[in-house]
Amino acid sequence: MLYISTRGDQTPKHFCDILLEGLAPDGGLYLPAHYPQVDDATLSRWRSVYRDQGYADLAFEVLSLYIDDIPAADLKALCHKTYTVAVFGTPEIVPLRPLEDGIWLEALSNGPTLAFKDMAMQLLGNLFEYELARRGEVLNILGATSGDTGSAAEYAMRGKKGVRVFMTSPQGRMSPFQQAQMFSLMDDNIFNIAVDGVFDDCQDMVKAVSNDLDFKRKYRIGTVNSINWARLLAQVVYYFAGYFQATQNNSQKVSFTVPSGNFGNVCAGHVARMMGLPIARLVVATNENDVLDEFFKTGVYRVRASADTHETSSPSMDISKASNFERFVFDLLGRDGARIKSLFGDALGRVGFFDLEAHPAFALAARRYGFDSGKSTHADRLATIKDIWARHSMMIDTHTADGVKVARDHVQAGVPMIVLETALPIKFAETIVEATGREPDRPARFIGIEALPKRVVPMPADVQAIKTFIVGQCA
Ligand SMILES: *Cc1c(COP(=O)(O)O)cnc(C)c1O
């Protein structure tokens, strides 16, 4: 399988070339040159693989269609090392449970940091270690986080040979639980940096360092953000696993509702659908930051100024633009790289929006690609969390609640609707208490983490300061 850029660069690359790279050199995102097709016989075989051998073997089947530069035995071993009961808590890895009237919850958040980002990041950690060892290289991962991404990255990379993580976060802005999760890590290769500023200051520092190409090359700076194709690919697997659990045979269809921010998770659903997984609808659920809902309703993609981004109680969906959205629009517009370059590279930068309403492809977003969308607010989250608790004695987190709210508006008779559970409620306890008057359950391994010693470096929002720090650690 070869990979191409969404902005027209056709230089063919293999999986491991793009694994350690972020954006393509032309500023685009990588996608496979085509989507491998999964026919009925293969789908049936994969159904048995998941049932009889488990998630790791299913992951190997999916991944091997996209990765031809890692020997099969090694790839299989990496999948087995990643998707274990010890790390993800159950033999199913992503167990499905019924919620109500045709709605199911697919649990993606039983990994080390209790959010679905572990599903991809744990694999990425193992792939990085493998590929860096094979090349005899090292990588310094620099990132900015407001919570879930940073902790998932640190838990995936801790103790990995050849990798250091420098993770910036806005001082005092993460929940106490999230701070404890990250700052209690004592691994030598993990560096938490609390920046005197807001999330955008962190992101600006990371961008400034990455844009200094000499520094980037000399100190081998890399990223693990959600535009990394390997992360997206890992996420494709659980759409298949969800489908197999909700259906008995391949003539059945299912729909998914996906709590969305950067469009990474639901884009993996799009890829699964393009491969032939029988998905009826992919419903994009947003919070008050409704850039994506607006697009699917109107055809207008209008990025927000970061000052206009709402701080909500589902903070991992608080985005001003959806960094993976370019991938879907590339497919929507017939993979026209020049057009994507003019929309994303030019129009967005110049006027901050583009409008596809009049474009014939826009109607296809719903018809051919099965997309739909909805929005949920703080009041909706509280009402949904409270209602699910009262009726089913089940607690769901705030992001999942956005999904359930929107899913309820989109259920179709006879089509199972699977809501992706993207985090556990304990990560956002304050809102859960506001909704239900009760503290959510805490997995045993997290009892008392707020009291653990913390290891974090305070830093001003200053590019030179972080460069100096990185240089010091690489000496
Ligand atoms: C990251 C995240 C999301 C958003 O996922 P995208 O792939 O950015 O659309 C939703 N919920 C939780 C809990 C997250 O951590």
Short mmCIF file of C-alpha atoms and ligand atoms in Angstrom, two decimals:
data_model
loop_
_atom_site.label_atom_id
_atom_site.label_comp_id
_atom_site.label_asym_id
_atom_site.label_seq_id
_atom_site.Cartn_x
_atom_site.Cartn_y
_atom_site.Cartn_z
CA MET A 1 0.00 0.00 0.00
CA LEU A 2 1.25 3.44 -0.94
CA TYR A 3 0.25 6.74 0.64
CA ILE A 4 -0.46 10.09 -0.99
CA SER A 5 -1.05 13.62 0.28
CA THR A 6 -4.48 15.28 0.24
CA ARG A 7 -2.90 18.35 -1.37
CA GLY A 8 -1.68 16.73 -4.52
CA ASP A 9 1.86 15.50 -3.77
CA GLN A 10 1.86 12.07 -5.39
CA THR A 11 5.34 10.98 -4.21
CA PRO A 12 4.52 7.43 -3.17
CA LYS A 13 5.39 6.55 0.41
CA HIS A 14 5.12 3.40 2.46
CA PHE A 15 3.56 3.10 5.89
CA CYS A 16 6.76 3.36 7.95
CA ASP A 17 7.84 6.48 6.01
CA ILE A 18 4.73 8.35 7.11
CA LEU A 19 4.58 6.75 10.58
CA LEU A 20 7.21 9.10 11.98
CA GLU A 21 6.21 12.10 9.86
CA GLY A 22 3.41 14.56 10.66
CA LEU A 23 2.03 16.54 7.76
CA ALA A 24 3.05 15.77 4.20
CA PRO A 25 5.69 18.22 2.83
CA ASP A 26 2.97 20.07 0.86
CA GLY A 27 1.00 20.66 4.09
CA GLY A 28 -1.56 17.94 3.33
CA LEU A 29 -2.52 14.82 5.25
CA TYR A 30 -1.62 11.29 4.21
CA LEU A 31 -4.19 8.83 2.94
CA PRO A 32 -3.83 5.42 1.30
CA ALA A 33 -3.79 5.60 -2.50
CA HIS A 34 -6.94 3.45 -2.43
CA TYR A 35 -9.15 1.73 0.15
CA PRO A 36 -8.74 -2.07 0.12
CA GLN A 37 -12.12 -3.71 -0.37
CA VAL A 38 -13.40 -6.24 2.14
CA ASP A 39 -15.72 -8.66 0.36
CA ASP A 40 -18.43 -10.74 1.96
CA ALA A 41 -16.23 -13.82 2.40
CA THR A 42 -13.50 -11.77 4.07
CA LEU A 43 -16.01 -10.05 6.33
CA SER A 44 -17.30 -13.48 7.40
CA ARG A 45 -13.77 -14.68 8.03
CA TRP A 46 -12.98 -11.58 10.12
CA ARG A 47 -16.19 -12.17 12.10
CA SER A 48 -14.82 -15.59 13.09
CA VAL A 49 -11.34 -14.22 13.70
CA TYR A 50 -12.71 -11.70 16.20
CA ARG A 51 -14.97 -14.28 17.85
CA ASP A 52 -12.51 -17.18 18.00
CA GLN A 53 -9.09 -15.52 18.19
CA GLY A 54 -9.81 -12.06 19.50
CA TYR A 55 -9.26 -8.37 18.87
CA ALA A 56 -5.48 -8.50 18.35
CA ASP A 57 -5.87 -10.91 15.43
CA LEU A 58 -8.66 -8.80 13.95
CA ALA A 59 -6.38 -5.75 14.25
CA PHE A 60 -3.66 -7.69 12.43
CA GLU A 61 -6.07 -8.52 9.56
CA VAL A 62 -7.09 -4.88 9.11
CA LEU A 63 -3.58 -3.45 9.53
CA SER A 64 -1.94 -5.88 7.17
CA LEU A 65 -4.03 -4.51 4.29
CA TYR A 66 -2.35 -1.14 4.84
CA ILE A 67 1.16 -2.03 6.01
CA ASP A 68 3.51 -3.84 3.64
CA ASP A 69 6.83 -2.75 5.11
CA ILE A 70 6.69 -4.60 8.43
CA PRO A 71 7.04 -8.41 8.21
CA ALA A 72 3.71 -10.11 8.99
CA ALA A 73 5.04 -11.99 12.01
CA ASP A 74 6.35 -8.75 13.54
CA LEU A 75 3.10 -6.88 12.87
CA LYS A 76 1.11 -9.67 14.46
CA ALA A 77 3.38 -9.63 17.50
CA LEU A 78 2.93 -5.85 17.82
CA CYS A 79 -0.88 -6.25 17.72
CA HIS A 80 -0.72 -8.95 20.40
CA LYS A 81 1.59 -6.89 22.56
CA THR A 82 -0.86 -3.96 22.34
CA TYR A 83 -4.36 -5.35 22.66
CA THR A 84 -4.23 -7.46 25.83
CA VAL A 85 -6.72 -8.08 28.61
CA ALA A 86 -4.11 -6.71 31.02
CA VAL A 87 -4.09 -3.33 29.25
CA PHE A 88 -7.74 -3.03 28.13
CA GLY A 89 -9.56 -4.94 30.86
CA THR A 90 -11.76 -7.39 28.92
CA PRO A 91 -11.24 -10.19 26.37
CA GLU A 92 -13.46 -8.30 23.88
CA ILE A 93 -11.21 -5.19 24.31
CA VAL A 94 -14.15 -3.06 23.05
CA PRO A 95 -17.23 -4.72 24.60
CA LEU A 96 -20.66 -3.69 23.37
CA ARG A 97 -23.52 -3.28 25.83
CA PRO A 98 -27.18 -2.47 25.19
CA LEU A 99 -28.39 0.90 26.39
CA GLU A 100 -32.03 1.21 25.24
CA ASP A 101 -34.35 0.84 22.20
CA GLY A 102 -31.84 -0.04 19.52
CA ILE A 103 -28.99 2.00 21.02
CA TRP A 104 -25.76 0.30 22.08
CA LEU A 105 -22.63 1.59 23.75
CA GLU A 106 -19.24 0.41 22.48
CA ALA A 107 -16.70 0.77 25.30
CA LEU A 108 -13.45 2.23 23.99
CA SER A 109 -12.21 3.71 27.22
CA ASN A 110 -10.99 0.92 29.44
CA GLY A 111 -7.34 1.45 28.54
CA PRO A 112 -4.63 2.96 30.78
CA THR A 113 -5.96 6.56 30.69
CA LEU A 114 -9.70 5.84 30.49
CA ALA A 115 -10.27 7.57 27.14
CA PHE A 116 -10.58 6.08 23.65
CA LYS A 117 -7.29 7.67 22.56
CA ASP A 118 -5.52 4.73 24.22
CA MET A 119 -6.90 2.44 21.50
CA ALA A 120 -4.64 4.04 18.91
CA MET A 121 -1.89 5.51 21.05
CA GLN A 122 -0.94 2.18 22.68
CA LEU A 123 -0.34 0.73 19.22
CA LEU A 124 1.56 3.85 18.15
CA GLY A 125 3.92 3.48 21.13
CA ASN A 126 4.78 -0.06 20.09
CA LEU A 127 5.10 0.85 16.40
CA PHE A 128 7.41 3.78 17.23
CA GLU A 129 9.66 1.66 19.44
CA TYR A 130 9.84 -1.03 16.76
CA GLU A 131 10.59 1.30 13.85
CA LEU A 132 13.07 3.50 15.75
CA ALA A 133 15.02 0.43 16.83
CA ARG A 134 15.03 -0.87 13.26
CA ARG A 135 16.42 2.45 11.99
CA GLY A 136 18.71 3.04 14.95
CA GLU A 137 17.08 6.43 15.50
CA VAL A 138 15.60 8.36 18.42
CA LEU A 139 12.57 10.66 18.54
CA ASN A 140 11.66 13.55 20.82
CA ILE A 141 7.90 13.87 20.83
CA LEU A 142 6.73 17.40 21.50
CA GLY A 143 3.06 17.99 22.15
CA ALA A 144 0.41 20.25 23.59
CA THR A 145 -2.55 18.89 25.49
CA SER A 146 -5.64 20.04 27.31
CA GLY A 147 -6.03 16.57 28.80
CA ASP A 148 -6.76 13.30 27.02
CA THR A 149 -4.17 13.32 24.23
CA GLY A 150 -1.24 14.10 26.48
CA SER A 151 -1.98 11.43 29.02
CA ALA A 152 -2.69 8.81 26.33
CA ALA A 153 0.62 9.67 24.65
CA GLU A 154 2.58 9.51 27.89
CA TYR A 155 1.11 6.18 28.98
CA ALA A 156 1.82 4.77 25.52
CA MET A 157 5.43 6.01 25.36
CA ARG A 158 6.53 5.57 28.97
CA GLY A 159 9.56 3.35 29.21
CA LYS A 160 9.78 2.98 25.42
CA LYS A 161 13.33 2.85 24.09
CA GLY A 162 14.36 5.63 21.72
CA VAL A 163 11.46 7.93 22.62
CA ARG A 164 11.21 10.97 24.89
CA VAL A 165 7.96 12.88 25.43
CA PHE A 166 7.83 16.63 26.12
CA MET A 167 4.20 17.45 26.85
CA THR A 168 3.07 21.02 27.43
CA SER A 169 -0.25 21.78 29.13
CA PRO A 170 -1.82 25.01 30.38
CA GLN A 171 -0.98 25.49 34.05
CA GLY A 172 -3.95 24.67 36.28
CA ARG A 173 -6.46 24.13 33.45
CA MET A 174 -6.76 20.36 33.45
CA SER A 175 -9.06 18.53 35.87
CA PRO A 176 -7.34 17.39 39.12
CA PHE A 177 -7.73 13.79 37.94
CA GLN A 178 -6.09 14.53 34.58
CA GLN A 179 -3.23 16.40 36.26
CA ALA A 180 -2.67 13.54 38.67
CA GLN A 181 -2.70 11.00 35.83
CA MET A 182 0.03 12.79 33.92
CA PHE A 183 2.14 14.41 36.61
CA SER A 184 2.46 11.27 38.73
CA LEU A 185 4.46 9.52 35.99
CA MET A 186 8.07 9.17 37.11
CA ASP A 187 9.50 7.58 33.96
CA ASP A 188 12.83 9.02 32.85
CA ASN A 189 11.62 9.61 29.29
CA ILE A 190 8.48 11.60 30.19
CA PHE A 191 8.60 15.38 30.76
CA ASN A 192 5.50 17.30 31.82
CA ILE A 193 5.70 21.03 31.23
CA ALA A 194 3.10 23.31 32.80
CA VAL A 195 2.97 26.49 30.73
CA ASP A 196 1.95 29.81 32.22
CA GLY A 197 -0.82 30.41 29.68
CA VAL A 198 -3.78 28.78 27.92
CA PHE A 199 -3.90 25.80 25.58
CA ASP A 200 -3.31 27.96 22.50
CA ASP A 201 -0.06 29.24 24.00
CA CYS A 202 1.08 25.64 24.36
CA GLN A 203 0.12 24.87 20.81
CA ASP A 204 1.87 28.00 19.51
CA MET A 205 5.10 26.97 21.27
CA VAL A 206 4.93 23.51 19.71
CA LYS A 207 4.29 24.97 16.26
CA ALA A 208 7.14 27.47 16.60
CA VAL A 209 9.58 24.68 17.50
CA SER A 210 8.32 22.46 14.66
CA ASN A 211 8.63 25.32 12.18
CA ASP A 212 12.31 25.78 13.08
CA LEU A 213 13.44 23.14 10.61
CA ASP A 214 17.09 23.15 11.68
CA PHE A 215 16.18 22.63 15.30
CA LYS A 216 13.57 20.05 14.36
CA ARG A 217 16.08 18.02 12.37
CA LYS A 218 18.95 18.36 14.80
CA TYR A 219 16.90 17.35 17.84
CA ARG A 220 14.64 14.87 16.00
CA ILE A 221 11.37 16.49 17.01
CA GLY A 222 8.20 14.54 16.23
CA THR A 223 4.53 14.63 17.14
CA VAL A 224 1.73 12.21 17.94
CA ASN A 225 -1.27 14.36 17.06
CA SER A 226 -4.48 13.02 15.64
CA ILE A 227 -3.53 13.64 12.00
CA ASN A 228 -1.09 10.71 12.25
CA TRP A 229 -2.40 8.08 9.83
CA ALA A 230 -1.35 5.20 12.09
CA ARG A 231 -3.67 6.50 14.81
CA LEU A 232 -6.56 6.68 12.41
CA LEU A 233 -5.84 3.22 11.05
CA ALA A 234 -5.82 1.69 14.54
CA GLN A 235 -9.26 3.19 15.09
CA VAL A 236 -10.72 1.52 11.99
CA VAL A 237 -10.48 -1.84 13.76
CA TYR A 238 -13.07 -1.12 16.45
CA TYR A 239 -15.72 -0.21 13.87
CA PHE A 240 -15.42 -3.78 12.60
CA ALA A 241 -15.43 -5.18 16.14
CA GLY A 242 -18.53 -3.13 17.00
CA TYR A 243 -20.30 -4.33 13.87
CA PHE A 244 -19.54 -7.99 14.60
CA GLN A 245 -20.90 -7.68 18.12
CA ALA A 246 -24.13 -5.96 17.04
CA THR A 247 -25.01 -8.27 14.13
CA GLN A 248 -25.36 -11.99 13.38
CA ASN A 249 -24.66 -11.86 9.65
CA ASN A 250 -23.32 -9.57 6.95
CA SER A 251 -26.71 -8.68 5.49
CA GLN A 252 -27.35 -6.47 8.52
CA LYS A 253 -26.36 -2.81 8.72
CA VAL A 254 -25.51 -0.70 11.74
CA SER A 255 -25.08 3.04 12.36
CA PHE A 256 -22.54 4.76 14.57
CA THR A 257 -22.79 8.00 16.51
CA VAL A 258 -19.38 9.48 17.26
CA PRO A 259 -18.63 12.25 19.77
CA SER A 260 -16.38 14.39 17.59
CA GLY A 261 -13.75 17.08 17.86
CA ASN A 262 -10.89 16.83 15.38
CA PHE A 263 -12.83 14.38 13.19
CA GLY A 264 -10.25 11.62 13.74
CA ASN A 265 -12.54 9.06 15.30
CA VAL A 266 -15.41 9.42 12.84
CA CYS A 267 -12.96 9.59 9.93
CA ALA A 268 -11.87 6.07 10.88
CA GLY A 269 -15.55 5.11 10.54
CA HIS A 270 -15.56 6.65 7.09
CA VAL A 271 -12.52 4.54 6.16
CA ALA A 272 -14.23 1.38 7.48
CA ARG A 273 -17.28 2.24 5.38
CA MET A 274 -15.14 2.85 2.28
CA MET A 275 -13.64 -0.62 2.80
CA GLY A 276 -17.12 -2.09 2.62
CA LEU A 277 -18.26 -2.38 6.24
CA PRO A 278 -22.09 -2.25 6.08
CA ILE A 279 -22.61 1.07 7.86
CA ALA A 280 -25.95 2.81 7.31
CA ARG A 281 -25.13 6.17 8.88
CA LEU A 282 -22.19 7.87 10.54
CA VAL A 283 -23.62 10.51 12.85
CA VAL A 284 -21.22 13.25 13.92
CA ALA A 285 -22.05 14.54 17.42
CA THR A 286 -20.59 17.89 18.49
CA ASN A 287 -20.89 20.02 21.60
CA GLU A 288 -21.34 23.81 21.55
CA ASN A 289 -18.27 23.94 19.30
CA ASP A 290 -20.37 23.00 16.30
CA VAL A 291 -18.05 23.59 13.32
CA LEU A 292 -18.79 20.09 12.01
CA ASP A 293 -22.54 20.08 12.65
CA GLU A 294 -22.72 23.36 10.78
CA PHE A 295 -20.91 21.85 7.79
CA PHE A 296 -23.13 18.77 7.52
CA LYS A 297 -26.25 20.94 7.85
CA THR A 298 -25.26 23.80 5.52
CA GLY A 299 -22.22 22.90 3.42
CA VAL A 300 -20.28 25.76 5.00
CA TYR A 301 -17.05 24.88 6.79
CA ARG A 302 -16.20 27.91 8.91
CA VAL A 303 -13.28 27.63 11.32
CA ARG A 304 -13.53 29.64 14.51
CA ALA A 305 -11.06 32.04 16.05
CA SER A 306 -9.54 30.37 19.09
CA ALA A 307 -11.06 33.17 21.22
CA ASP A 308 -14.48 32.00 19.99
CA THR A 309 -13.94 28.41 21.11
CA HIS A 310 -16.31 27.60 23.96
CA GLU A 311 -14.88 26.00 27.09
CA THR A 312 -17.38 23.22 27.73
CA SER A 313 -17.97 20.28 30.05
CA SER A 314 -16.95 17.95 27.18
CA PRO A 315 -13.55 19.64 26.80
CA SER A 316 -11.93 17.07 24.52
CA MET A 317 -14.34 18.20 21.81
CA ASP A 318 -13.57 21.91 22.23
CA ILE A 319 -12.01 22.65 18.87
CA SER A 320 -11.93 25.69 16.59
CA LYS A 321 -11.16 23.63 13.48
CA ALA A 322 -11.27 19.89 12.85
CA SER A 323 -7.78 18.89 11.81
CA ASN A 324 -8.74 15.56 10.18
CA PHE A 325 -11.67 16.95 8.22
CA GLU A 326 -9.47 17.55 5.18
CA ARG A 327 -9.26 13.79 4.68
CA PHE A 328 -13.01 13.40 4.29
CA VAL A 329 -13.35 16.42 1.99
CA PHE A 330 -10.58 14.95 -0.19
CA ASP A 331 -12.72 11.86 -0.75
CA LEU A 332 -15.92 13.91 -1.06
CA LEU A 333 -14.46 16.01 -3.89
CA GLY A 334 -13.22 13.01 -5.84
CA ARG A 335 -9.66 13.14 -4.47
CA ASP A 336 -8.87 16.40 -6.26
CA GLY A 337 -5.63 17.50 -4.55
CA ALA A 338 -5.51 20.89 -6.29
CA ARG A 339 -9.00 21.69 -5.07
CA ILE A 340 -8.13 20.68 -1.50
CA LYS A 341 -5.03 22.86 -1.64
CA SER A 342 -7.13 25.85 -2.68
CA LEU A 343 -9.78 25.18 -0.01
CA PHE A 344 -7.63 24.24 2.98
CA GLY A 345 -4.34 25.86 2.06
CA ASP A 346 -5.78 29.06 0.68
CA ALA A 347 -9.47 29.86 1.39
CA LEU A 348 -9.35 28.89 5.06
CA GLY A 349 -6.23 30.96 5.61
CA ARG A 350 -7.59 33.95 3.70
CA VAL A 351 -11.27 34.18 4.68
CA GLY A 352 -11.70 31.46 7.30
CA PHE A 353 -14.38 29.44 5.52
CA PHE A 354 -15.44 27.65 2.35
CA ASP A 355 -18.90 26.84 1.10
CA LEU A 356 -19.73 23.57 -0.67
CA GLU A 357 -23.51 23.89 -0.55
CA ALA A 358 -23.84 24.43 -4.29
CA HIS A 359 -21.26 21.73 -5.08
CA PRO A 360 -22.91 18.57 -6.43
CA ALA A 361 -20.74 16.49 -4.08
CA PHE A 362 -22.24 18.06 -0.98
CA ALA A 363 -25.55 16.21 -1.27
CA LEU A 364 -23.46 13.04 -1.48
CA ALA A 365 -22.08 13.66 1.99
CA ALA A 366 -25.41 12.43 3.25
CA ARG A 367 -26.45 10.07 0.47
CA ARG A 368 -23.36 8.25 -0.64
CA TYR A 369 -21.23 8.57 2.47
CA GLY A 370 -24.09 8.27 4.96
CA PHE A 371 -23.09 11.25 7.08
CA ASP A 372 -25.47 13.00 9.44
CA SER A 373 -24.88 15.26 12.42
CA GLY A 374 -26.25 16.81 15.58
CA LYS A 375 -25.26 19.06 18.43
CA SER A 376 -25.50 18.84 22.21
CA THR A 377 -25.15 21.53 24.89
CA HIS A 378 -24.21 21.58 28.57
CA ALA A 379 -27.92 21.38 29.49
CA ASP A 380 -28.32 18.37 27.15
CA ARG A 381 -25.33 16.66 28.73
CA LEU A 382 -26.64 17.11 32.24
CA ALA A 383 -30.14 15.91 31.26
CA THR A 384 -28.77 12.89 29.38
CA ILE A 385 -26.36 11.82 32.14
CA LYS A 386 -29.12 12.21 34.73
CA ASP A 387 -31.67 10.32 32.65
CA ILE A 388 -29.35 7.41 31.83
CA TRP A 389 -28.44 7.14 35.49
CA ALA A 390 -32.09 7.24 36.63
CA ARG A 391 -33.37 4.78 34.04
CA HIS A 392 -30.48 2.37 33.58
CA SER A 393 -28.32 2.89 36.70
CA MET A 394 -25.45 3.49 34.32
CA MET A 395 -23.04 6.41 34.38
CA ILE A 396 -21.72 7.85 31.16
CA ASP A 397 -19.15 10.58 30.71
CA THR A 398 -19.86 14.01 29.25
CA HIS A 399 -18.54 13.30 25.73
CA THR A 400 -20.43 10.02 25.51
CA ALA A 401 -23.51 11.92 26.71
CA ASP A 402 -23.20 14.25 23.72
CA GLY A 403 -23.18 11.10 21.59
CA VAL A 404 -26.22 9.55 23.27
CA LYS A 405 -28.20 12.80 22.99
CA VAL A 406 -27.53 13.03 19.26
CA ALA A 407 -27.99 9.27 18.70
CA ARG A 408 -31.49 9.41 20.21
CA ASP A 409 -32.43 11.92 17.51
CA HIS A 410 -31.13 9.65 14.72
CA VAL A 411 -32.18 6.06 15.53
CA GLN A 412 -33.83 4.20 12.65
CA ALA A 413 -36.07 1.18 13.21
CA GLY A 414 -34.25 -2.09 12.60
CA VAL A 415 -30.75 -0.57 12.45
CA PRO A 416 -28.68 -0.92 15.62
CA MET A 417 -27.22 2.46 16.59
CA ILE A 418 -23.80 2.14 18.22
CA VAL A 419 -22.62 5.10 20.28
CA LEU A 420 -18.87 5.17 20.81
CA GLU A 421 -18.08 5.61 24.50
CA THR A 422 -15.04 7.87 24.37
CA ALA A 423 -14.16 8.31 28.06
CA LEU A 424 -15.11 7.03 31.51
CA PRO A 425 -17.11 9.37 33.79
CA ILE A 426 -14.43 9.54 36.50
CA LYS A 427 -12.33 11.77 34.22
CA PHE A 428 -15.03 14.44 34.31
CA ALA A 429 -16.41 13.85 37.79
CA GLU A 430 -17.46 17.44 38.47
CA THR A 431 -20.14 17.42 35.76
CA ILE A 432 -21.29 13.93 36.72
CA VAL A 433 -21.83 15.12 40.28
CA GLU A 434 -23.67 18.17 38.95
CA ALA A 435 -25.98 15.88 36.96
CA THR A 436 -26.55 13.00 39.36
CA GLY A 437 -25.42 14.19 42.80
CA ARG A 438 -23.04 11.21 42.97
CA GLU A 439 -19.36 10.58 42.48
CA PRO A 440 -18.69 8.24 39.56
CA ASP A 441 -16.97 4.90 40.20
CA ARG A 442 -13.22 4.99 40.18
CA PRO A 443 -11.26 1.98 38.87
CA ALA A 444 -9.16 0.57 41.73
CA ARG A 445 -5.85 1.50 40.13
CA PHE A 446 -6.77 5.21 40.28
CA ILE A 447 -7.76 5.37 43.95
CA GLY A 448 -5.78 8.09 45.67
CA ILE A 449 -3.80 9.25 42.61
CA GLU A 450 -4.38 12.92 43.43
CA ALA A 451 -2.17 12.45 46.51
CA LEU A 452 0.80 10.93 44.63
CA PRO A 453 4.01 12.96 44.24
CA LYS A 454 4.01 15.06 41.07
CA ARG A 455 6.79 15.64 38.55
CA VAL A 456 6.19 18.73 36.42
CA VAL A 457 8.33 21.61 35.17
CA PRO A 458 6.79 25.10 35.27
CA MET A 459 7.65 27.27 32.27
CA PRO A 460 6.71 30.67 30.82
CA ALA A 461 4.96 30.67 27.42
CA ASP A 462 8.30 31.20 25.69
CA VAL A 463 9.69 29.29 22.71
CA GLN A 464 13.32 29.74 23.72
CA ALA A 465 12.60 28.32 27.17
CA ILE A 466 11.26 25.06 25.79
CA LYS A 467 14.05 24.75 23.25
CA THR A 468 16.63 25.20 26.01
CA PHE A 469 14.86 22.57 28.08
CA ILE A 470 14.82 20.04 25.24
CA VAL A 471 18.49 20.65 24.44
CA GLY A 472 19.33 20.12 28.12
CA GLN A 473 17.60 16.74 28.20
CA CYS A 474 19.23 15.56 24.96
CA ALA A 475 22.76 16.30 26.21
C1 LIG B 1 -10.33 13.27 21.64
C2 LIG B 1 -11.69 13.00 22.20
C3 LIG B 1 -12.87 13.18 21.43
C4 LIG B 1 -12.82 13.71 20.01
O1 LIG B 1 -12.28 12.80 19.09
P1 LIG B 1 -11.78 13.27 17.65
O2 LIG B 1 -11.08 12.12 17.09
O3 LIG B 1 -10.88 14.46 17.88
O4 LIG B 1 -13.01 13.67 16.87
C5 LIG B 1 -14.09 12.85 22.00
N1 LIG B 1 -14.18 12.42 23.28
C6 LIG B 1 -13.08 12.24 24.06
C7 LIG B 1 -13.24 11.77 25.45
C8 LIG B 1 -11.80 12.52 23.55
O5 LIG B 1 -10.71 12.36 24.32
#
